[in-house]
mmCIF file of C-alpha atoms (C1' of nucleotides) in Angstrom:
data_model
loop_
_atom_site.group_PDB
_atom_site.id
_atom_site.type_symbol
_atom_site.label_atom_id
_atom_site.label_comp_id
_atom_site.label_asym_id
_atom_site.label_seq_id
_atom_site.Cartn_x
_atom_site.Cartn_y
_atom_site.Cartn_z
ATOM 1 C CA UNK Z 444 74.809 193.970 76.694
ATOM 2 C CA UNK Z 445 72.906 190.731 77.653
ATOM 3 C CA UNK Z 446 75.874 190.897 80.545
ATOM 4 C CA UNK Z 447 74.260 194.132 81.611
ATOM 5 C CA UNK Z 448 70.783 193.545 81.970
ATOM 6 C CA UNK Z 449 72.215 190.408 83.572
ATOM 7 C CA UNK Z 450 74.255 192.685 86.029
ATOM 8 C CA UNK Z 451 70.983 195.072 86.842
ATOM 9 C CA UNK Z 452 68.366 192.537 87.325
ATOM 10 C CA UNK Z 453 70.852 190.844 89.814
ATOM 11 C CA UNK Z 454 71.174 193.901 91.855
ATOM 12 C CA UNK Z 455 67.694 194.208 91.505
ATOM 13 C CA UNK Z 456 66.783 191.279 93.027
ATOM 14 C CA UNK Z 457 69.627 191.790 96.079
ATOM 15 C CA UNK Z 458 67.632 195.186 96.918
ATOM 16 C CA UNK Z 459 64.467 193.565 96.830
ATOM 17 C CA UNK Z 460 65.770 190.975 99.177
ATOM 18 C CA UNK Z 461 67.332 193.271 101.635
ATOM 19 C CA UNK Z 462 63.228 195.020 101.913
ATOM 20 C CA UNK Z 463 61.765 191.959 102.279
ATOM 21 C CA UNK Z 464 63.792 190.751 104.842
ATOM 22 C CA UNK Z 465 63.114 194.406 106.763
ATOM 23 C CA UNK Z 466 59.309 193.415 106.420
ATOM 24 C CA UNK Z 467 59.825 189.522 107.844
ATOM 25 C CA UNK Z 468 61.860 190.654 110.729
ATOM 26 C CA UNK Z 469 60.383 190.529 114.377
ATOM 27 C CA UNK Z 470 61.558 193.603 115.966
ATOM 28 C CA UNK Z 471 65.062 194.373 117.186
ATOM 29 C CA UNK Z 472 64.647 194.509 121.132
ATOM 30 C CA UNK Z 473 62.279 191.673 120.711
ATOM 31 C CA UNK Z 474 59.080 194.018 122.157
ATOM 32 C CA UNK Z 475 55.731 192.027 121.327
ATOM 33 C CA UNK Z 476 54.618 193.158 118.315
ATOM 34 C CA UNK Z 477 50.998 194.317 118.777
ATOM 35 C CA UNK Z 478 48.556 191.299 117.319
ATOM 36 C CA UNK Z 479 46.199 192.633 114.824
ATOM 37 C CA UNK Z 480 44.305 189.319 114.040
ATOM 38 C CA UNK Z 481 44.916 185.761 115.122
ATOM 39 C CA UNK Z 482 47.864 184.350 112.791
ATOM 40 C CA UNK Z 483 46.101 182.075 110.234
ATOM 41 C CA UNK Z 484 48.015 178.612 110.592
ATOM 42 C CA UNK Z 485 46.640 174.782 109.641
ATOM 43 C CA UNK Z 486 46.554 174.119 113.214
ATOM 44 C CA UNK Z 487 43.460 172.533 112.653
ATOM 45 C CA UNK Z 488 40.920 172.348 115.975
ATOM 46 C CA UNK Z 489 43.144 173.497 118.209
ATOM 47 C CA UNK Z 490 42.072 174.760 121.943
ATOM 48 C CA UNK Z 491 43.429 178.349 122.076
ATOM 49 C CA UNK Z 492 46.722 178.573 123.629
ATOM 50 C CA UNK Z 493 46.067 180.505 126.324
ATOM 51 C CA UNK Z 494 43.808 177.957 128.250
ATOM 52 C CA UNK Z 495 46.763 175.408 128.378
ATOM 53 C CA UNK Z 496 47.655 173.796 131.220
ATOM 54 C CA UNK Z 497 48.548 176.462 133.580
ATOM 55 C CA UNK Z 498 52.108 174.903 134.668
ATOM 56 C CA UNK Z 499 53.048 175.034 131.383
ATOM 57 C CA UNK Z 500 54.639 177.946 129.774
ATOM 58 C CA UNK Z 501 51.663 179.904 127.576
ATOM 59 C CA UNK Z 502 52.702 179.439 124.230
ATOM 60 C CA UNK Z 503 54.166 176.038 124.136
ATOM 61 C CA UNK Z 504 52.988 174.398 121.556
ATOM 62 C CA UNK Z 505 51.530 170.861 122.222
ATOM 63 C CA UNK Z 506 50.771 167.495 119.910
ATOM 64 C CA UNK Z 507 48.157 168.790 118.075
ATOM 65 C CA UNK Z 508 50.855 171.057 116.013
ATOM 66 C CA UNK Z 509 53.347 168.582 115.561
ATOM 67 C CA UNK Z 510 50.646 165.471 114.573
ATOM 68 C CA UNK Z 511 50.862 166.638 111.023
ATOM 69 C CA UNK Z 512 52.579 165.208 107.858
ATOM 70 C CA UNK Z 513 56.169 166.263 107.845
ATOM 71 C CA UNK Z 514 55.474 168.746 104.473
ATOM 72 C CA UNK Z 515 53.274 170.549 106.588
ATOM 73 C CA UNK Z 516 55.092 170.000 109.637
ATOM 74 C CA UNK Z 517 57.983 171.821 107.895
ATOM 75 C CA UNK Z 518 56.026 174.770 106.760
ATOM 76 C CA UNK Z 519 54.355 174.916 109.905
ATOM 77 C CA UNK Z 520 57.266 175.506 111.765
ATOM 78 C CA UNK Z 521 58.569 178.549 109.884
ATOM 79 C CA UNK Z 522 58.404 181.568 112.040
ATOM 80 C CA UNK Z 523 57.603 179.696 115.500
ATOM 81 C CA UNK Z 524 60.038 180.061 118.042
ATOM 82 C CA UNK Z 525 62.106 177.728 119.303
ATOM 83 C CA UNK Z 526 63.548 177.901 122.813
ATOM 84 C CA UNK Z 527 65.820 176.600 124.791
ATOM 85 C CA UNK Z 528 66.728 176.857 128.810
ATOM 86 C CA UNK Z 529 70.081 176.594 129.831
ATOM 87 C CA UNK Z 530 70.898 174.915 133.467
ATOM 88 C CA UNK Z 531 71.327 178.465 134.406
ATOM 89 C CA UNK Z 532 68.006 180.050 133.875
ATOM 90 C CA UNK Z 533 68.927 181.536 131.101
ATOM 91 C CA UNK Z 534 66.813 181.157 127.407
ATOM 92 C CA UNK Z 535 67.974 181.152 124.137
ATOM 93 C CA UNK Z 536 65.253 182.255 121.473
ATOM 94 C CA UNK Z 537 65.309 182.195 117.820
ATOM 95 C CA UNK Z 538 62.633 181.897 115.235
ATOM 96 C CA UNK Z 539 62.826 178.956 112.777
ATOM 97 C CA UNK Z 540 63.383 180.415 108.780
ATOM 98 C CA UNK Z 541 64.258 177.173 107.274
ATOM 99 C CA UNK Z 542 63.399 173.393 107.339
ATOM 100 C CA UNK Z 543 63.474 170.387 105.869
ATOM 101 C CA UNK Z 544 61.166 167.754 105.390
ATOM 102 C CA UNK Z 545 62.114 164.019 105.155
ATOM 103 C CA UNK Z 546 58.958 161.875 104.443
ATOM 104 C CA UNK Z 547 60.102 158.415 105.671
ATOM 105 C CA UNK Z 548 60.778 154.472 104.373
ATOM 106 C CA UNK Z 549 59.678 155.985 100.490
ATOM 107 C CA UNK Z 550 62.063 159.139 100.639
ATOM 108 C CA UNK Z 551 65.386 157.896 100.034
ATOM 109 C CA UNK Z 552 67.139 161.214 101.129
ATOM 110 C CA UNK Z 553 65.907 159.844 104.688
ATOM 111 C CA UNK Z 554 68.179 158.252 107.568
ATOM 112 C CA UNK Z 555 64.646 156.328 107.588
ATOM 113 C CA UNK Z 556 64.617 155.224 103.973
ATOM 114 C CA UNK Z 557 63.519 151.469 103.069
ATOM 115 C CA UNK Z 558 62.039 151.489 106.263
ATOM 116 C CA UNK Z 559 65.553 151.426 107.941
ATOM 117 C CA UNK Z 560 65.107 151.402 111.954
ATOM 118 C CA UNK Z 561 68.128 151.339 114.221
ATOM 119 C CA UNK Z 562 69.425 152.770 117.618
ATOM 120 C CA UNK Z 563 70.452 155.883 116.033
ATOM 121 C CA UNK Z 564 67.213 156.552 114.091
ATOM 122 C CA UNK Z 565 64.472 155.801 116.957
ATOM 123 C CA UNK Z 566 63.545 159.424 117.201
ATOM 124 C CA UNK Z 567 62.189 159.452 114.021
ATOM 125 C CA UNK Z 568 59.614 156.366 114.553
ATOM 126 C CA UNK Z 569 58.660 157.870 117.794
ATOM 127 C CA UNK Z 570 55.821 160.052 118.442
ATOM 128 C CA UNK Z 571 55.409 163.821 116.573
ATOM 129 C CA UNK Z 572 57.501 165.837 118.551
ATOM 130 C CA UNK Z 573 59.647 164.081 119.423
ATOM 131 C CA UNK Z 574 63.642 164.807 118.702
ATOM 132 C CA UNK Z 575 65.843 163.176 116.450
ATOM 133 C CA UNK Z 576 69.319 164.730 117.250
ATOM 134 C CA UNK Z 577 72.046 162.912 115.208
ATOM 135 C CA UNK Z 578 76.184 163.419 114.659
ATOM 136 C CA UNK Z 579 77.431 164.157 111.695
ATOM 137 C CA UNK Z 580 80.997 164.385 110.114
ATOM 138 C CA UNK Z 581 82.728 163.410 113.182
ATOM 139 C CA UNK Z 582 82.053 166.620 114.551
ATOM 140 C CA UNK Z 583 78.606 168.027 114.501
ATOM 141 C CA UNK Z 584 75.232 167.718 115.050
ATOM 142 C CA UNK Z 585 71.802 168.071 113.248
ATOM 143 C CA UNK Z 586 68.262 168.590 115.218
ATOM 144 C CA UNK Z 587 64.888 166.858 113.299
ATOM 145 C CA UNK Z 588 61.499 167.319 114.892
ATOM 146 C CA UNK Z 589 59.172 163.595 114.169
ATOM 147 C CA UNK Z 590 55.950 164.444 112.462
ATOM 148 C CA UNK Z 591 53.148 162.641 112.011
ATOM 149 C CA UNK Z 592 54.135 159.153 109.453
ATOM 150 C CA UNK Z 593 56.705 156.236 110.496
ATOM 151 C CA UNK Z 594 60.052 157.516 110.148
ATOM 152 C CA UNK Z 595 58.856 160.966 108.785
ATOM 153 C CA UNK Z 596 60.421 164.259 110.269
ATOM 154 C CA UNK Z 597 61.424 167.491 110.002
ATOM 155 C CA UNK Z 598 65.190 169.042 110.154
ATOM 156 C CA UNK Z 599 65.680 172.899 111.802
ATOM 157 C CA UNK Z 600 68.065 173.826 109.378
ATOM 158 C CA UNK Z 601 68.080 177.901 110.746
ATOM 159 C CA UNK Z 602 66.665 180.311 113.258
ATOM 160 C CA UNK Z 603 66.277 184.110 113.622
ATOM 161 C CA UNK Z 604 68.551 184.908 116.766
ATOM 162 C CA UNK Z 605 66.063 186.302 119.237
ATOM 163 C CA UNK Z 606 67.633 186.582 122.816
ATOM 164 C CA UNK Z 607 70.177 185.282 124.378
ATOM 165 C CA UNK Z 608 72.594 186.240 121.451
ATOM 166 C CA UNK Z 609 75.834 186.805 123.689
ATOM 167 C CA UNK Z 610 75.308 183.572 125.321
ATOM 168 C CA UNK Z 611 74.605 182.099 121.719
ATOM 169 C CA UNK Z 612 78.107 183.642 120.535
ATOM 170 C CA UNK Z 613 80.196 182.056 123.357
ATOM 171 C CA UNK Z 614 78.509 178.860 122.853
ATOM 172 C CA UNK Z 615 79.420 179.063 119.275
ATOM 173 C CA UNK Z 616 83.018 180.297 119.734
ATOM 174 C CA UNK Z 617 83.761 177.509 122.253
ATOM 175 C CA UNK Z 618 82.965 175.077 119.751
ATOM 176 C CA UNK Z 619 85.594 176.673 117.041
ATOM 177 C CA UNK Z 620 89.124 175.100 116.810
ATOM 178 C CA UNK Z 621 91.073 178.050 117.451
ATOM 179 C CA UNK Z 622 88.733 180.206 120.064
ATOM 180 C CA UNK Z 623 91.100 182.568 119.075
ATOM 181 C CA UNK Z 624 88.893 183.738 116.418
ATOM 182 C CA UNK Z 625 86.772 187.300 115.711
ATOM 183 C CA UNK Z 626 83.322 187.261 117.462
ATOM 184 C CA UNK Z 627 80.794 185.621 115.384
ATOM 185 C CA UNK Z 628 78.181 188.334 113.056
ATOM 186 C CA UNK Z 629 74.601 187.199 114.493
ATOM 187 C CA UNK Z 630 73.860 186.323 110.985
ATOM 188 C CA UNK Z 631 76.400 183.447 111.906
ATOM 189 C CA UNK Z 632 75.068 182.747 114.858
ATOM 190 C CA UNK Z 633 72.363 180.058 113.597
ATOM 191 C CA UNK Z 634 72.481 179.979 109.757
ATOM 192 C CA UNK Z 635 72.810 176.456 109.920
ATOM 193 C CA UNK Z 636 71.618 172.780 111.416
ATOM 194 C CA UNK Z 637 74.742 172.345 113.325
ATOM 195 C CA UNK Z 638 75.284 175.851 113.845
ATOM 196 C CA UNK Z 639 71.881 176.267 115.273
ATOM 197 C CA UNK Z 640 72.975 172.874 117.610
ATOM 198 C CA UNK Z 641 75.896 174.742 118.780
ATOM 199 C CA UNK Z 642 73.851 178.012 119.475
ATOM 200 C CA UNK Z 643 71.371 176.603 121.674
ATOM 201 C CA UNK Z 644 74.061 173.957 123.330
ATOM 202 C CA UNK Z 645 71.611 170.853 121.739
ATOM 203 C CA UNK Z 646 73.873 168.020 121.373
ATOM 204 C CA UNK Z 647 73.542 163.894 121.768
ATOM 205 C CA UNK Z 648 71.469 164.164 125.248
ATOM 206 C CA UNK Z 649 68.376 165.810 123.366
ATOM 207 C CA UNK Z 650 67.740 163.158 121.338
ATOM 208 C CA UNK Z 651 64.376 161.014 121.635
ATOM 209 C CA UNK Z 652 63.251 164.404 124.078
ATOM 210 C CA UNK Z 653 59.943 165.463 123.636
ATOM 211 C CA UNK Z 654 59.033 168.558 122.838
ATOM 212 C CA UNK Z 655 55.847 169.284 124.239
ATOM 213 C CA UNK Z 656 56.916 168.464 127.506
ATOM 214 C CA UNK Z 657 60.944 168.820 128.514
ATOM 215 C CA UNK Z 658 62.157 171.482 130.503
ATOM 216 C CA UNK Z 659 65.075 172.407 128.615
ATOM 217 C CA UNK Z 660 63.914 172.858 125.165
ATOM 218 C CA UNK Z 661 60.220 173.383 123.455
ATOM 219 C CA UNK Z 662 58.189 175.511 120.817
ATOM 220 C CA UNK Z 663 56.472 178.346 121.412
ATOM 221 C CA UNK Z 664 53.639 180.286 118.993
ATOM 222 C CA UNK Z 665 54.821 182.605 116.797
ATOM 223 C CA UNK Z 666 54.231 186.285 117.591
ATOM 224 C CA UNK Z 667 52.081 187.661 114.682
ATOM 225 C CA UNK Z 668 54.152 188.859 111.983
ATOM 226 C CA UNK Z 669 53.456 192.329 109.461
ATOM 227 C CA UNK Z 670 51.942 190.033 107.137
ATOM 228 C CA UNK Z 671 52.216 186.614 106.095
ATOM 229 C CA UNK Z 672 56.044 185.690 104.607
ATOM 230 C CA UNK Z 673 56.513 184.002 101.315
ATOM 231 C CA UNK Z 674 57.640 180.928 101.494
ATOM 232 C CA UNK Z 675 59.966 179.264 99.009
ATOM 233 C CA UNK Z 676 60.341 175.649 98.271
ATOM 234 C CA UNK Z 677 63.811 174.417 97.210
ATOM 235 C CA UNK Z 678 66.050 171.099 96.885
ATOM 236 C CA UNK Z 679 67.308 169.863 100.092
ATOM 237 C CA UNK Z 680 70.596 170.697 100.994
ATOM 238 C CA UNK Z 681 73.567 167.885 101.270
ATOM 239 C CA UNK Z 682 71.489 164.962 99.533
ATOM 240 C CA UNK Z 683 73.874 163.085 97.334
ATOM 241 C CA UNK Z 684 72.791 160.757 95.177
ATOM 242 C CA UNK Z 685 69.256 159.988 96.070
ATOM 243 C CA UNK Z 686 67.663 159.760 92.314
ATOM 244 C CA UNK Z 687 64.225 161.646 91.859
ATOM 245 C CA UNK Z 688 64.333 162.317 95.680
ATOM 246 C CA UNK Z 689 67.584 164.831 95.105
ATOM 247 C CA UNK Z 690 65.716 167.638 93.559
ATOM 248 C CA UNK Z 691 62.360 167.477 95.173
ATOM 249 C CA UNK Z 692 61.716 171.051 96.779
ATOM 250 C CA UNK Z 693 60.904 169.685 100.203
ATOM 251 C CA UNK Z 694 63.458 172.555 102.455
ATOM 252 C CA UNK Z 695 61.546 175.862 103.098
ATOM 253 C CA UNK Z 696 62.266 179.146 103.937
ATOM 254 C CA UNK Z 697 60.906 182.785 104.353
ATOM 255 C CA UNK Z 698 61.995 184.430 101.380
ATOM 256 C CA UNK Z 699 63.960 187.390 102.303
ATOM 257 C CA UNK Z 700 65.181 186.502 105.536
ATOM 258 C CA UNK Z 701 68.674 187.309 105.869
ATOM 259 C CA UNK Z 702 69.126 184.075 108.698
ATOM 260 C CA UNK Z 703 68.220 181.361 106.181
ATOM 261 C CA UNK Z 704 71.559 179.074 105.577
ATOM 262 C CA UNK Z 705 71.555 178.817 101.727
ATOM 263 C CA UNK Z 706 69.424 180.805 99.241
ATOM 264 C CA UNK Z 707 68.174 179.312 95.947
ATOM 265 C CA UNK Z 708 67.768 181.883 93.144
ATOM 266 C CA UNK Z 709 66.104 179.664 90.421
ATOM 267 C CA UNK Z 710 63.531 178.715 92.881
ATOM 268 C CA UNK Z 711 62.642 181.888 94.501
ATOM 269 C CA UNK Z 712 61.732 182.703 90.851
ATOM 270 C CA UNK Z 713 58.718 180.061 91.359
ATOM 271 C CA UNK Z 714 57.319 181.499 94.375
ATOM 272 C CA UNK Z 715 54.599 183.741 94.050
ATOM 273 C CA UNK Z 716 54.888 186.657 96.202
ATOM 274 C "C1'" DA O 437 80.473 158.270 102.311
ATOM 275 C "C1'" DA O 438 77.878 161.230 105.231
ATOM 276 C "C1'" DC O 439 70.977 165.799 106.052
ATOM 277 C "C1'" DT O 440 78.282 170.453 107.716
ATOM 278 C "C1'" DT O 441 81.293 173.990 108.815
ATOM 279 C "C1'" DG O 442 85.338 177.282 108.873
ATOM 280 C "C1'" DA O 443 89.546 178.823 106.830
ATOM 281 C "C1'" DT O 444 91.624 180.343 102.783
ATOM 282 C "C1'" DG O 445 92.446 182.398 98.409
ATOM 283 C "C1'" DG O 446 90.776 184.816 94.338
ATOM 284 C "C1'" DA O 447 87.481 187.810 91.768
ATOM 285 C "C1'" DC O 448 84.690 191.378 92.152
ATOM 286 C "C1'" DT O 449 81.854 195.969 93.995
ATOM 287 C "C1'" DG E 752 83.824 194.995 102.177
ATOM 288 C "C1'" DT E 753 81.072 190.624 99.450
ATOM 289 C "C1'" DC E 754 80.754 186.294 97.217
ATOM 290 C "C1'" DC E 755 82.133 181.881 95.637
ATOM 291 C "C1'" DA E 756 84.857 177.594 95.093
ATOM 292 C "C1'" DT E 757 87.786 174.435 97.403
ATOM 293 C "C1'" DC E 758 89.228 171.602 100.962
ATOM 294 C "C1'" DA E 759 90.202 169.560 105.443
ATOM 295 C "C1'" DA E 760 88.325 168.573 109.832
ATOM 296 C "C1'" DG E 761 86.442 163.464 113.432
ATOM 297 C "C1'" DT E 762 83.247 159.807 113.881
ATOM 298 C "C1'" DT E 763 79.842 156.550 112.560
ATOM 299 C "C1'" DG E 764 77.276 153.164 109.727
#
DNA sequence: AACTTGATGGACT
DNA sequence: GTCCATCAAGTTG
């Protein structure tokens, strides 16, 4: 009988879940959702973005968001868009669900830890907003975002597919072994770092890029959302043995969003909604 | 060994 | 259909 109540809260939480993530999603055909009030973010003094430079795309965001410690950084980032322009013209959207924070020489989860600087690494020593694209397991490839503090960053681990999804799904496909394979859900479109890479064609060439100013790739302000998401804090995903710095909840995602790569139960039960 | 993914097989709804 | 556990896949430090 324990087995039961077990059983029924568990559903109970999956239905919960599946309203949230109605309430945190931007709408279908991607029409601007009317803006109530300015979106309250710790952008600190920011100029408004509208009276940017006027080459520049509106909403890109600039230094002043990414000059921020990378735990902020991370939760700053949630629900901003990132996009990217193919050679073609065409742009890939999504909005960013889930990051990761590594804090630099101290966190020894970090490519950065003991202070560690090589060729591979640079990107995360270089200025906030910078890129730090690296390969991983021979095959694929992982996207970080420098913040503000030596060596500190931030790692896109997922994105709400906004536009460009078909172009997303052949990028993705083209990648698999096979090709021969079923066309991808959209929830597997970017539910991942390297999936994400492969979405938005980011590989090697991004990395050391800056953000606020390349062509090809950059951040724009989120468009106001229903109301603000809950955000949950959870262990890292993929860090081995790295003592203390295993556990520490520094990856965060909208709680309820059906895009975020991996979903952590216990600590969803610590966020206050 | 690594900040991952996709295919596969089994248990379950 | 979903979900979960397992494992193999190439390269780099």
């Amino acid at each position: 009988m324990s087995c039961m109540w077990r059983l029924s809260r568990k559903l109970g939480q999956k239905k919960q879940r599946l309203l949230e993530a109605e309430q945190h999603q931007s709408p279908p055909d991607g029409t601007p959702t009317p803006s109530p009030k300015e979106p309250r973010l710790a952008l600190g003094p920011q100029r408004s973005i509208y009276f940017s430079s006027p080459r520049d795309p509106p909403a890109r965001l600039g230094l002043d968001f990414f000059d921020q410690p990378a735990v902020a950084l991370a939760r700053a980032f949630l629900g901003q868009v990132l996009v990217r322009r193919l050679d073609d013209g065409t742009e890939l959207r999504g909005r960013i669900v889930e990051t990761e924070a590594y804090l630099g020489p101290e966190d020894e989860a970090a490519h950065s830890r003991g202070g560690r600087q090589t060729p591979r690494n640079r990107g995360m020593f270089m200025k906030p907003g910078t890129l730090y694209v690296y390969f991983i397991y021979g095959m694929y490839f992982c996207m970080n975002v420098s913040s503000q503090g030596d060596g500190a960053c931030v790692l896109l681990r997922a994105l709400e597919p906004l536009g460009g999804l078909e172009t997303m799904r052949q990028l993705r496909s083209s990648y698999r072994k096979g090709s021969t394979g079923r066309a991808l859900k959209d929830r597997e479109l970017c539910s991942g770092p390297s999936k994400l890479c492969q979405a938005l064609a980011i590989d090697k060439s991004f990395d050391q890029r800056d953000l606020t100013t390349d062509k090809a790739v950059w951040l724009e302000h989120s468009p106001a959302g229903p109301r603000e998401p809950a955000v949950v804090a959870a262990a890292r995903v993929g860090i081995g043995n790295a003592g203390e710095w295993t556990q520490k909840p520094l990856r965060f995602y909208i709680q309820g969003s059906p895009w975020v790569s991996v979903v952590d139960r216990i600590a969803e039960q610590n966020t206050q909604v």
